[in-house]
């Protein structure tokens, strides 16, 4: 990223030695270990998983355990629910954040600074603390145990608006918007033809990010749902399914593996964009 | 730049007004200009309104409603509002030994997670800030735990830290140490819970720090090196002061997140009650709000607790902000 600024000579000199690679590798291996462990236990029988010392290499019972997971909880329905809610929230956040972010970045209007300040302030308001009134609202309006109730608090995010604004500040030259206006394009047309194409990379990142946030959320679905479940709440049910016995970790960790696979696939496909997005959000902030 | 005080298409641009000035003003044109002016004036408000409307509904209103709930008596069976009770609920919560315990736990877990996390994240970021081969691979690897949901992470770590069959206690036994009662001892349970948080978020914060470090002009390092400053000196005198805004950002966001920790302690408890341990030894404030508000139906008390936690979060975030500013400025 900052390569052009460096002289060719200092680049050659700056190549890091094996110590740097060694430390990084140690950190990466260390952070992969818990995932490895969950796969090891998830692929053994219940009895094998309880042995002392515990097994350290994967066994051959992952599919058996997976079958037990499907028998214990409605895994596929939970997966479908998670996909629906995450996609809906991500689409909604992207649409509204792009509209608002474009306004704040490129349009001049009275009070825009104060309103943007307000948006930033709201990033500090923890929606999680408002679970009691949110619970009352969804119960009063008959939304309890529906997917709409789960999606409701994440249909817009202050972070999304902030992120799109930061991106669009530099992504679109003011002249481009002026040119579209001089040509007689309406504001919304200018938005579609100038802002949206320029914002597309950031929109993809924001989509990915929101999708992950909603997918991994546990507290709010736990409050808003009962019989309908998302994956994370279903995992919770899986964990207490043993009732009174010691936890069946072979079953539980097979379940967490199954619930993590979709995000792992997403990560392999778009990890590059995710990394770029996190770094982008920070640099310009 | 667009301004909203001039009429006509292309308002505010010199070229726009000179080209349209010579045209004959017929009725249609005037109407179009007026429409265009309204378009220019009101569109920004239209575009930002979905955010503000939805935020008002699911963010601001619940926050205020929490305040309202907290000063009333509630019939927990019929969910009906009783009398105005002033600060009674606040008084109850503040003198409730379980809430106090939950607050202490929250702080203990928060400190044990955010402090080492930030130190490690800055260090790993400094390593990644070298000209690495396969830099994308390293960045993605560091981020890997981030795709594991906190609920899944809590269950995985729950098994790693299992008192009887866990890998960690097995290892401790193997090297001749006493196994630790992770789910029983208060401080050790906080350690186990913090480690889940650290595991998931360190890589994420590393990338944020890395981004800030990459924005530091390289010639600063070159001239420092010419002046004879070593790596460590460069890091302390250039890198740290230059990433100050990012440092503040990360500390404030991890404060907001860390004080609301809920999933990890709830799922770490493998008993049926799930109230953060048999003796609430790792119940957090957010868990208290959930248990009292949603499970037990004490709306007023849970709301009072939520407001107290909210004020604490705001206070700490501001304090962090001021402190980080002060410390890093002095360093520079």
Coordinates of C-alpha atoms in Angstrom, one line a residue:
Chain A
X1 CA 0.0 0.0 0.0
X2 CA 2.7 2.4 0.9
X3 CA 5.2 0.9 -1.5
X4 CA 5.5 3.7 -4.0
X5 CA 6.7 6.0 -1.2
X6 CA 9.7 3.9 -0.4
X7 CA 12.9 3.9 -2.3
X8 CA 13.9 0.6 -3.9
X9 CA 17.0 0.4 -1.8
X10 CA 15.4 0.7 1.6
X11 CA 12.8 -1.9 0.6
X12 CA 15.5 -4.5 0.0
X13 CA 17.2 -3.6 3.3
X14 CA 13.8 -3.8 5.1
X15 CA 13.0 -7.4 4.3
X16 CA 12.2 -9.0 7.7
X17 CA 14.1 -11.9 9.1
X18 CA 12.9 -15.3 10.3
X19 CA 12.3 -14.0 13.8
X20 CA 9.3 -12.0 12.5
X21 CA 7.9 -14.9 10.5
X22 CA 8.5 -17.2 13.5
X23 CA 6.6 -14.9 15.9
X24 CA 3.8 -14.5 13.4
X25 CA 3.5 -18.2 12.8
X26 CA 3.4 -18.9 16.5
X27 CA 0.6 -16.4 16.9
X28 CA -1.4 -17.9 14.0
X29 CA -0.9 -21.5 15.2
X30 CA -1.9 -20.5 18.7
X31 CA -5.1 -18.9 17.4
X32 CA -5.9 -21.8 15.2
X33 CA -5.6 -24.3 18.0
X34 CA -9.0 -23.9 19.6
X35 CA -10.6 -24.5 16.2
X36 CA -8.5 -27.5 15.7
X37 CA -9.4 -28.8 19.1
X38 CA -13.1 -28.4 18.4
X39 CA -12.7 -30.4 15.2
X40 CA -10.8 -33.1 17.1
X41 CA -13.4 -33.5 19.8
X42 CA -16.3 -33.1 17.3
X43 CA -15.0 -36.0 15.3
X44 CA -14.8 -38.5 18.2
X45 CA -17.5 -40.5 19.9
X46 CA -18.9 -39.2 23.2
X47 CA -16.9 -41.8 25.2
X48 CA -13.6 -41.1 23.4
X49 CA -14.1 -37.4 23.9
X50 CA -14.3 -37.9 27.7
X51 CA -11.1 -40.0 28.0
X52 CA -8.1 -38.8 29.9
X53 CA -5.8 -37.7 28.4
X54 CA -8.1 -36.3 25.7
X55 CA -7.6 -37.3 22.1
X56 CA -5.3 -34.9 20.1
X57 CA -5.9 -36.0 16.5
X58 CA -9.2 -36.1 14.6
X59 CA -11.3 -39.2 14.8
X60 CA -13.7 -40.7 12.2
X61 CA -17.1 -39.9 13.8
X62 CA -17.8 -36.4 12.6
X63 CA -20.7 -37.6 10.4
X64 CA -22.2 -39.7 13.2
X65 CA -22.1 -36.7 15.5
X66 CA -23.6 -34.5 12.8
X67 CA -26.5 -36.9 12.6
X68 CA -27.0 -36.6 16.3
X69 CA -26.9 -32.8 16.0
X70 CA -29.7 -33.0 13.4
X71 CA -31.7 -35.3 15.7
X72 CA -31.3 -33.0 18.7
X73 CA -32.0 -29.6 17.2
X74 CA -33.8 -28.3 14.1
X75 CA -30.4 -27.4 12.6
X76 CA -31.5 -26.7 9.0
X77 CA -34.4 -24.5 10.0
X78 CA -32.1 -22.5 12.3
X79 CA -29.6 -22.2 9.4
X80 CA -32.3 -20.9 7.0
X81 CA -33.4 -18.4 9.7
X82 CA -29.9 -17.2 10.2
X83 CA -29.4 -16.8 6.4
X84 CA -32.7 -14.9 6.0
X85 CA -32.1 -12.5 8.9
X86 CA -28.5 -11.8 8.1
X87 CA -29.2 -11.2 4.4
X88 CA -32.1 -8.9 5.1
X89 CA -30.2 -6.8 7.7
X90 CA -27.2 -6.6 5.5
X91 CA -29.2 -5.4 2.5
X92 CA -31.1 -2.9 4.6
X93 CA -28.0 -1.5 6.2
X94 CA -26.2 -1.2 2.9
X95 CA -29.1 0.6 1.2
X96 CA -29.8 3.1 4.0
X97 CA -26.1 3.6 4.9
X98 CA -25.2 4.4 1.3
X99 CA -28.0 6.9 1.0
X100 CA -27.1 8.6 4.3
X101 CA -23.4 8.3 3.8
X102 CA -23.6 9.9 0.4
X103 CA -25.6 12.8 1.8
X104 CA -23.2 13.5 4.6
X105 CA -20.1 13.1 2.4
X106 CA -21.1 15.0 -0.7
X107 CA -24.3 17.1 -0.3
X108 CA -24.4 20.4 1.6
X109 CA -27.4 20.9 3.8
X110 CA -28.3 22.8 6.9
X111 CA -27.4 21.0 10.0
X112 CA -25.3 18.3 8.3
X113 CA -22.4 18.6 10.7
X114 CA -24.6 18.5 13.8
X115 CA -26.5 15.5 12.4
X116 CA -23.3 13.7 11.6
X117 CA -22.1 14.3 15.1
X118 CA -25.3 12.8 16.3
X119 CA -24.7 9.7 14.2
X120 CA -21.2 9.3 15.6
X121 CA -22.6 9.7 19.2
X122 CA -25.1 7.0 18.6
X123 CA -22.3 4.6 17.9
X124 CA -21.7 4.8 21.6
X125 CA -25.3 3.9 22.5
X126 CA -25.4 0.2 23.3
X127 CA -28.6 -1.1 21.8
X128 CA -28.0 -4.3 23.9
X129 CA -28.8 -2.4 27.1
X130 CA -32.2 -1.6 25.7
X131 CA -33.3 -5.2 25.6
X132 CA -36.1 -4.8 28.1
X133 CA -38.0 -2.0 26.2
X134 CA -37.3 -3.7 22.8
X135 CA -38.7 -6.9 24.2
X136 CA -41.8 -5.0 25.3
X137 CA -42.2 -3.4 21.9
X138 CA -42.0 -6.6 20.0
X139 CA -44.3 -8.4 22.4
X140 CA -46.9 -5.6 22.2
X141 CA -46.9 -5.6 18.4
X142 CA -47.1 -9.3 18.1
X143 CA -43.7 -9.7 16.7
X144 CA -42.3 -12.0 19.5
X145 CA -40.7 -15.1 18.0
X146 CA -40.7 -13.8 14.5
X147 CA -37.7 -13.1 12.2
X148 CA -38.7 -9.5 11.8
X149 CA -38.2 -9.0 15.5
X150 CA -34.7 -10.3 15.2
X151 CA -33.9 -8.1 12.3
X152 CA -35.5 -4.9 13.7
X153 CA -32.6 -3.5 15.8
X154 CA -30.0 -4.0 12.9
X155 CA -31.9 -2.6 10.0
X156 CA -29.7 0.5 10.2
X157 CA -26.4 1.0 12.0
X158 CA -24.5 4.2 12.8
X159 CA -21.3 2.4 11.9
X160 CA -22.7 1.8 8.4
X161 CA -23.4 5.5 7.9
X162 CA -20.1 6.5 9.2
X163 CA -18.2 3.9 7.1
X164 CA -20.0 4.9 3.9
X165 CA -19.4 8.6 4.5
X166 CA -15.7 8.1 5.1
X167 CA -15.4 6.1 1.9
X168 CA -17.4 8.4 -0.3
X169 CA -15.6 11.6 0.9
X170 CA -12.6 10.7 -1.4
X171 CA -14.2 8.2 -3.7
X172 CA -16.2 10.7 -5.7
X173 CA -14.8 14.0 -7.1
X174 CA -17.2 16.9 -6.5
X175 CA -16.9 17.8 -10.2
X176 CA -18.6 14.5 -11.2
X177 CA -21.7 15.3 -9.1
X178 CA -21.7 18.9 -10.5
X179 CA -21.4 17.6 -14.0
X180 CA -24.4 15.3 -13.5
X181 CA -26.4 18.2 -12.0
X182 CA -25.5 20.6 -14.9
X183 CA -26.7 17.9 -17.3
X184 CA -30.0 18.2 -15.5
X185 CA -30.0 14.9 -13.6
X186 CA -32.2 14.8 -10.6
X187 CA -30.7 14.2 -7.2
X188 CA -31.8 10.5 -7.0
X189 CA -30.5 9.9 -10.6
X190 CA -27.2 11.4 -9.6
X191 CA -27.1 9.1 -6.7
X192 CA -27.7 6.0 -8.8
X193 CA -25.4 7.0 -11.6
X194 CA -22.5 8.6 -9.7
X195 CA -22.6 7.5 -6.1
X196 CA -23.7 3.9 -6.2
X197 CA -21.1 2.8 -8.8
X198 CA -18.3 4.5 -6.9
X199 CA -19.5 3.1 -3.6
X200 CA -19.8 -0.5 -4.8
X201 CA -16.6 -1.9 -3.1
X202 CA -17.5 -0.3 0.2
X203 CA -21.1 -1.6 -0.2
X204 CA -19.8 -5.1 -0.6
X205 CA -17.6 -4.8 2.5
X206 CA -20.4 -3.3 4.6
X207 CA -22.7 -6.1 3.4
X208 CA -20.2 -8.7 4.5
X209 CA -19.6 -7.1 7.8
X210 CA -23.3 -6.7 8.7
X211 CA -24.0 -10.2 7.6
X212 CA -21.3 -11.5 9.9
X213 CA -22.5 -9.3 12.8
X214 CA -26.1 -10.5 12.6
X215 CA -25.0 -14.1 12.0
X216 CA -22.9 -14.3 15.1
X217 CA -25.3 -12.3 17.4
X218 CA -26.6 -14.3 20.3
X219 CA -28.1 -12.0 22.9
X220 CA -30.9 -10.4 20.9
X221 CA -32.2 -13.6 19.1
X222 CA -32.2 -15.2 22.5
X223 CA -34.5 -12.5 23.8
X224 CA -36.7 -12.2 20.7
X225 CA -37.2 -15.8 19.7
X226 CA -38.6 -18.9 21.4
X227 CA -39.5 -21.8 19.0
X228 CA -38.0 -20.2 15.9
X229 CA -34.3 -20.2 16.3
X230 CA -31.1 -18.8 14.7
X231 CA -28.0 -20.9 14.6
X232 CA -26.4 -19.4 17.7
X233 CA -29.5 -19.9 19.9
X234 CA -29.8 -23.5 18.5
X235 CA -26.2 -24.1 19.6
X236 CA -27.2 -23.0 23.1
X237 CA -30.0 -25.5 23.1
X238 CA -27.6 -28.2 21.9
X239 CA -25.3 -27.4 24.8
X240 CA -28.0 -28.0 27.5
X241 CA -29.6 -31.0 25.7
X242 CA -27.8 -33.4 28.0
X243 CA -29.8 -32.1 31.0
X244 CA -28.1 -32.9 34.3
X245 CA -25.4 -35.1 32.8
X246 CA -22.0 -33.9 31.9
X247 CA -21.9 -31.9 28.7
X248 CA -21.6 -34.1 25.6
X249 CA -18.7 -32.2 24.0
X250 CA -18.5 -34.4 21.0
X251 CA -22.1 -33.4 20.1
X252 CA -21.7 -29.7 21.0
X253 CA -18.4 -29.2 19.2
X254 CA -19.6 -31.0 16.1
X255 CA -22.6 -28.5 16.2
X256 CA -20.3 -25.5 16.6
X257 CA -18.3 -26.7 13.7
X258 CA -21.3 -27.1 11.5
X259 CA -22.6 -23.7 12.5
X260 CA -19.2 -22.1 11.7
X261 CA -18.6 -23.8 8.3
X262 CA -20.8 -21.3 6.3
X263 CA -18.8 -18.3 7.7
X264 CA -15.5 -20.1 7.1
X265 CA -16.5 -20.6 3.5
X266 CA -17.5 -16.9 3.3
X267 CA -14.2 -16.0 4.9
X268 CA -12.1 -18.1 2.4
X269 CA -14.0 -16.5 -0.5
X270 CA -13.9 -12.9 0.7
X271 CA -11.4 -12.7 3.5
X272 CA -9.3 -10.4 1.3
X273 CA -12.2 -7.9 1.1
X274 CA -12.9 -8.3 4.8
X275 CA -9.3 -7.5 5.7
X276 CA -9.3 -4.5 3.3
X277 CA -12.6 -3.3 4.8
X278 CA -11.4 -3.4 8.4
X279 CA -8.2 -1.6 7.5
X280 CA -10.1 1.0 5.4
X281 CA -12.6 1.8 8.1
X282 CA -9.8 2.5 10.4
X283 CA -7.4 4.5 8.3
X284 CA -9.9 7.1 7.3
X285 CA -11.5 7.2 10.7
Chain B
X1 CA -19.4 21.8 -3.9
X2 CA -23.2 22.3 -4.0
X3 CA -25.0 25.1 -2.3
X4 CA -28.7 25.3 -1.9
X5 CA -29.3 29.1 -2.2
X6 CA -29.3 29.5 -6.0
X7 CA -32.1 28.7 -8.4
X8 CA -31.9 26.7 -11.5
X9 CA -30.3 23.5 -12.6
X10 CA -26.6 23.3 -11.7
X11 CA -27.3 25.6 -8.9
X12 CA -24.3 27.3 -7.4
X13 CA -22.0 26.6 -10.3
X14 CA -21.0 29.6 -12.3
X15 CA -21.3 27.8 -15.6
X16 CA -24.8 26.7 -14.8
X17 CA -26.2 30.1 -14.2
X18 CA -24.5 31.7 -17.2
X19 CA -25.8 29.2 -19.7
X20 CA -29.4 29.3 -18.4
X21 CA -29.6 33.0 -18.0
X22 CA -30.1 33.7 -21.7
X23 CA -32.9 31.2 -22.1
X24 CA -36.5 32.6 -22.3
X25 CA -38.3 32.0 -19.0
X26 CA -41.5 30.1 -19.9
X27 CA -43.8 28.5 -17.3
X28 CA -42.5 25.0 -17.8
X29 CA -38.9 26.0 -17.2
X30 CA -39.8 27.9 -14.1
X31 CA -41.6 24.9 -12.7
X32 CA -38.7 22.6 -13.5
X33 CA -36.3 25.0 -11.9
X34 CA -38.5 25.1 -8.8
X35 CA -38.7 21.3 -8.7
X36 CA -35.0 21.1 -9.1
X37 CA -34.5 23.5 -6.3
X38 CA -36.7 21.5 -3.9
X39 CA -34.9 18.4 -5.1
X40 CA -31.6 19.9 -4.2
X41 CA -32.8 21.2 -0.9
X42 CA -34.8 18.3 0.5
X43 CA -33.1 15.3 -1.0
X44 CA -30.3 15.2 1.5
X45 CA -32.8 15.1 4.3
X46 CA -34.8 12.4 2.5
X47 CA -31.7 10.3 2.2
X48 CA -30.7 10.5 5.8
X49 CA -34.2 10.1 7.2
X50 CA -34.4 6.3 7.1
X51 CA -31.4 6.0 9.4
X52 CA -32.8 8.6 11.8
X53 CA -36.3 7.2 11.8
X54 CA -35.2 3.6 12.4
X55 CA -32.6 4.7 14.9
X56 CA -35.3 6.6 16.8
X57 CA -37.5 3.5 16.9
X58 CA -34.9 0.9 17.9
X59 CA -32.2 3.0 19.5
X60 CA -33.3 6.3 21.0
X61 CA -36.8 5.4 22.0
X62 CA -35.8 2.2 23.8
X63 CA -33.1 4.1 25.7
X64 CA -35.6 6.7 26.9
X65 CA -38.3 4.0 27.5
X66 CA -35.7 2.2 29.7
X67 CA -35.5 5.4 31.8
X68 CA -39.3 5.5 32.1
X69 CA -39.5 1.8 33.0
X70 CA -36.8 2.3 35.6
X71 CA -38.8 4.8 37.7
X72 CA -42.0 2.7 37.9
X73 CA -43.2 -0.2 39.8
X74 CA -44.1 -3.2 37.5
X75 CA -46.4 -6.1 38.0
X76 CA -44.3 -8.9 36.7
X77 CA -47.1 -11.3 35.9
X78 CA -49.5 -8.9 34.1
X79 CA -46.7 -6.8 32.8
X80 CA -48.6 -3.7 33.9
X81 CA -47.2 -0.5 35.1
X82 CA -47.7 0.4 38.8
X83 CA -46.9 3.5 40.7
X84 CA -44.2 6.0 40.0
X85 CA -41.5 4.9 42.5
X86 CA -38.8 7.5 41.9
X87 CA -35.4 6.1 42.3
X88 CA -36.5 3.0 44.3
X89 CA -35.4 0.6 41.5
X90 CA -32.0 2.2 41.3
X91 CA -31.7 2.0 45.0
X92 CA -32.6 -1.7 44.9
X93 CA -30.1 -2.5 42.2
X94 CA -27.3 -0.4 43.7
X95 CA -27.6 -2.2 47.0
X96 CA -28.2 -5.6 45.5
X97 CA -25.1 -7.6 46.4
X98 CA -25.6 -9.7 43.2
X99 CA -25.5 -6.6 41.0
X100 CA -22.4 -5.3 42.7
X101 CA -20.8 -8.6 42.2
X102 CA -21.8 -8.6 38.6
X103 CA -20.3 -5.1 38.2
X104 CA -17.0 -6.2 39.7
X105 CA -17.0 -9.3 37.5
X106 CA -17.7 -7.1 34.4
X107 CA -14.8 -4.9 35.2
X108 CA -12.4 -7.7 36.0
X109 CA -13.3 -9.6 32.8
X110 CA -13.1 -6.3 30.8
X111 CA -9.7 -5.4 32.1
X112 CA -8.3 -8.9 31.6
X113 CA -9.5 -8.9 28.1
X114 CA -8.9 -5.4 26.7
X115 CA -5.5 -4.7 28.3
X116 CA -3.5 -7.7 27.0
X117 CA -5.5 -7.7 23.8
X118 CA -4.4 -4.2 22.9
X119 CA -0.8 -4.8 23.8
X120 CA -0.7 -8.0 21.8
X121 CA -2.6 -6.4 18.9
X122 CA -0.1 -3.5 18.6
X123 CA 2.8 -5.9 18.8
X124 CA 1.5 -8.2 16.1
X125 CA 0.6 -5.2 14.0
X126 CA 4.2 -4.0 14.3
X127 CA 5.3 -7.4 13.0
X128 CA 2.9 -7.2 10.1
X129 CA 4.0 -3.7 9.3
X130 CA 7.2 -5.2 7.8
X131 CA 7.5 -6.0 4.1
X132 CA 6.3 -9.5 4.5
X133 CA 6.1 -12.2 1.8
X134 CA 2.5 -13.3 1.3
X135 CA 1.2 -10.4 3.4
X136 CA -2.5 -11.1 2.5
X137 CA -2.1 -14.7 3.9
X138 CA -0.8 -13.4 7.2
X139 CA -3.5 -10.8 7.5
X140 CA -6.2 -13.3 6.8
X141 CA -4.7 -15.8 9.2
X142 CA -4.7 -13.3 12.0
X143 CA -8.4 -12.6 11.4
X144 CA -9.5 -16.2 11.3
X145 CA -11.0 -16.5 14.8
X146 CA -13.2 -13.5 14.0
X147 CA -15.5 -15.7 11.9
X148 CA -16.2 -17.9 14.9
X149 CA -19.4 -16.7 16.6
X150 CA -19.0 -15.8 20.3
X151 CA -21.5 -18.5 21.2
X152 CA -19.5 -21.1 19.3
X153 CA -16.3 -19.7 20.8
X154 CA -17.7 -19.9 24.3
X155 CA -18.6 -23.6 23.8
X156 CA -15.2 -24.4 22.4
X157 CA -13.4 -22.7 25.2
X158 CA -15.8 -24.2 27.7
X159 CA -14.6 -27.6 26.6
X160 CA -10.9 -26.5 26.6
X161 CA -11.3 -25.2 30.1
X162 CA -13.5 -28.1 31.3
X163 CA -12.7 -28.8 34.9
X164 CA -12.6 -32.6 34.4
X165 CA -11.9 -33.5 30.8
X166 CA -10.5 -30.3 29.4
X167 CA -7.3 -30.1 27.4
X168 CA -5.8 -27.4 29.6
X169 CA -6.2 -29.2 32.9
X170 CA -4.9 -32.4 31.2
X171 CA -1.8 -30.5 30.2
X172 CA -1.4 -29.0 33.7
X173 CA -1.6 -32.5 35.2
X174 CA 0.8 -33.8 32.6
X175 CA 3.5 -31.3 33.6
X176 CA 2.9 -32.0 37.3
X177 CA 0.7 -29.1 38.3
X178 CA -2.6 -29.0 40.1
X179 CA -5.6 -28.8 37.7
X180 CA -7.5 -25.5 38.0
X181 CA -11.2 -25.3 38.8
X182 CA -12.0 -23.0 35.9
X183 CA -15.7 -23.0 36.4
X184 CA -15.6 -22.5 40.2
X185 CA -12.8 -20.1 41.1
X186 CA -13.8 -16.6 40.5
X187 CA -10.6 -15.2 39.2
X188 CA -9.8 -18.2 37.0
X189 CA -13.3 -18.2 35.5
X190 CA -12.7 -14.5 34.6
X191 CA -9.4 -15.6 33.0
X192 CA -11.1 -18.3 30.9
X193 CA -13.8 -15.9 29.7
X194 CA -11.3 -13.1 28.9
X195 CA -9.3 -15.6 26.8
X196 CA -12.3 -16.2 24.6
X197 CA -12.8 -12.5 24.1
X198 CA -9.1 -12.0 23.4
X199 CA -9.0 -14.9 21.0
X200 CA -11.8 -13.5 18.8
X201 CA -10.9 -9.8 18.8
X202 CA -7.1 -9.6 18.9
X203 CA -6.7 -10.2 15.2
X204 CA -9.4 -7.7 14.4
X205 CA -7.8 -5.0 16.4
X206 CA -4.4 -5.9 15.0
X207 CA -5.6 -5.1 11.5
X208 CA -6.9 -1.7 12.7
X209 CA -3.6 -0.9 14.2
X210 CA -1.8 -2.2 11.1
X211 CA -3.8 0.2 8.9
X212 CA -2.9 3.1 11.1
X213 CA 0.8 2.1 11.1
X214 CA 0.8 1.8 7.3
X215 CA -0.4 5.4 7.1
X216 CA 2.8 6.6 8.9
X217 CA 5.1 8.2 6.3
X218 CA 8.0 5.9 5.7
X219 CA 10.6 8.8 5.4
X220 CA 10.0 9.5 9.1
X221 CA 11.5 6.1 9.9
X222 CA 14.3 6.6 7.4
X223 CA 15.4 9.9 8.9
X224 CA 15.1 8.4 12.4
X225 CA 17.3 5.5 11.3
X226 CA 19.8 8.0 9.9
X227 CA 19.8 9.8 13.3
X228 CA 20.7 6.4 14.8
X229 CA 17.4 5.5 16.4
X230 CA 16.9 1.7 16.7
X231 CA 13.8 -0.3 16.0
X232 CA 12.4 0.0 19.5
X233 CA 13.1 3.7 19.7
X234 CA 11.4 4.3 16.3
X235 CA 8.4 2.3 17.5
X236 CA 8.1 4.4 20.7
X237 CA 8.9 7.8 19.3
X238 CA 7.2 7.6 15.9
X239 CA 4.8 4.7 15.6
X240 CA 3.0 5.0 18.9
X241 CA 2.4 8.8 18.8
X242 CA 1.3 8.6 15.1
X243 CA -1.3 6.0 15.8
X244 CA -2.8 7.9 18.7
X245 CA -6.2 8.5 17.1
X246 CA -6.5 4.8 16.3
X247 CA -5.5 3.9 19.8
X248 CA -8.3 6.1 21.2
X249 CA -10.8 4.5 18.7
X250 CA -9.8 1.0 19.6
X251 CA -9.9 1.6 23.4
X252 CA -13.2 3.4 23.3
X253 CA -14.9 0.7 21.1
X254 CA -13.5 -2.1 23.2
X255 CA -14.7 -0.4 26.3
X256 CA -18.2 -0.2 24.9
X257 CA -18.1 -3.8 23.8
X258 CA -16.3 -5.1 26.8
X259 CA -18.6 -3.7 29.4
X260 CA -21.6 -5.4 27.7
X261 CA -20.1 -8.8 27.6
X262 CA -22.9 -11.4 27.8
X263 CA -22.6 -14.4 25.5
X264 CA -19.3 -15.8 26.8
X265 CA -20.2 -15.8 30.5
X266 CA -23.7 -17.1 29.9
X267 CA -22.5 -20.1 27.8
X268 CA -19.5 -20.7 29.9
X269 CA -21.9 -21.7 32.6
X270 CA -22.7 -25.3 31.8
X271 CA -25.4 -25.7 34.5
X272 CA -29.1 -25.3 33.7
X273 CA -29.5 -21.9 35.4
X274 CA -27.0 -20.1 33.3
X275 CA -26.7 -17.2 35.6
X276 CA -22.9 -16.9 35.5
X277 CA -21.9 -19.7 37.9
X278 CA -23.5 -21.2 40.9
X279 CA -22.4 -18.3 43.1
X280 CA -22.7 -15.7 40.3
X281 CA -18.9 -15.7 40.3
X282 CA -18.8 -14.7 36.7
X283 CA -22.2 -13.1 36.1
X284 CA -21.8 -9.9 34.2
X285 CA -23.9 -6.7 34.3
X286 CA -25.5 -7.5 30.9
X287 CA -26.3 -11.0 32.1
X288 CA -27.9 -9.5 35.3
X289 CA -30.1 -7.3 33.1
X290 CA -31.2 -10.3 31.0
X291 CA -31.9 -12.5 33.9
X292 CA -33.8 -9.9 36.0
X293 CA -35.5 -8.3 33.0
X294 CA -36.4 -11.0 30.5
X295 CA -36.2 -14.2 32.5
X296 CA -37.6 -12.9 35.8
X297 CA -39.8 -10.1 34.5
X298 CA -38.5 -7.3 36.8
X299 CA -38.7 -4.6 34.2
X300 CA -38.0 -1.7 36.5
X301 CA -35.0 -3.2 38.2
X302 CA -33.5 -4.5 35.0
X303 CA -34.0 -1.0 33.4
X304 CA -32.4 0.7 36.3
X305 CA -29.4 -1.6 36.0
X306 CA -29.3 -0.9 32.2
X307 CA -29.2 2.8 32.8
X308 CA -26.5 2.5 35.5
X309 CA -24.4 0.4 33.1
X310 CA -25.0 2.8 30.3
X311 CA -23.8 5.8 32.4
X312 CA -20.8 3.8 33.5
X313 CA -19.9 3.0 29.8
X314 CA -20.2 6.6 28.8
X315 CA -18.1 7.7 31.7
X316 CA -15.4 5.2 31.1
X317 CA -15.4 5.9 27.4
X318 CA -14.9 9.6 28.1
X319 CA -12.2 8.9 30.7
X320 CA -10.4 6.6 28.3
X321 CA -10.5 9.2 25.6
X322 CA -9.0 11.9 27.9
X323 CA -6.5 9.5 29.3
X324 CA -5.3 8.1 26.0
X325 CA -5.0 11.6 24.6
X326 CA -3.0 12.8 27.6
X327 CA -0.6 9.8 27.7
X328 CA 0.2 9.6 24.0
X329 CA 0.7 13.3 23.8
X330 CA 3.2 13.3 26.6
X331 CA 5.0 10.4 24.8
X332 CA 5.3 12.5 21.7

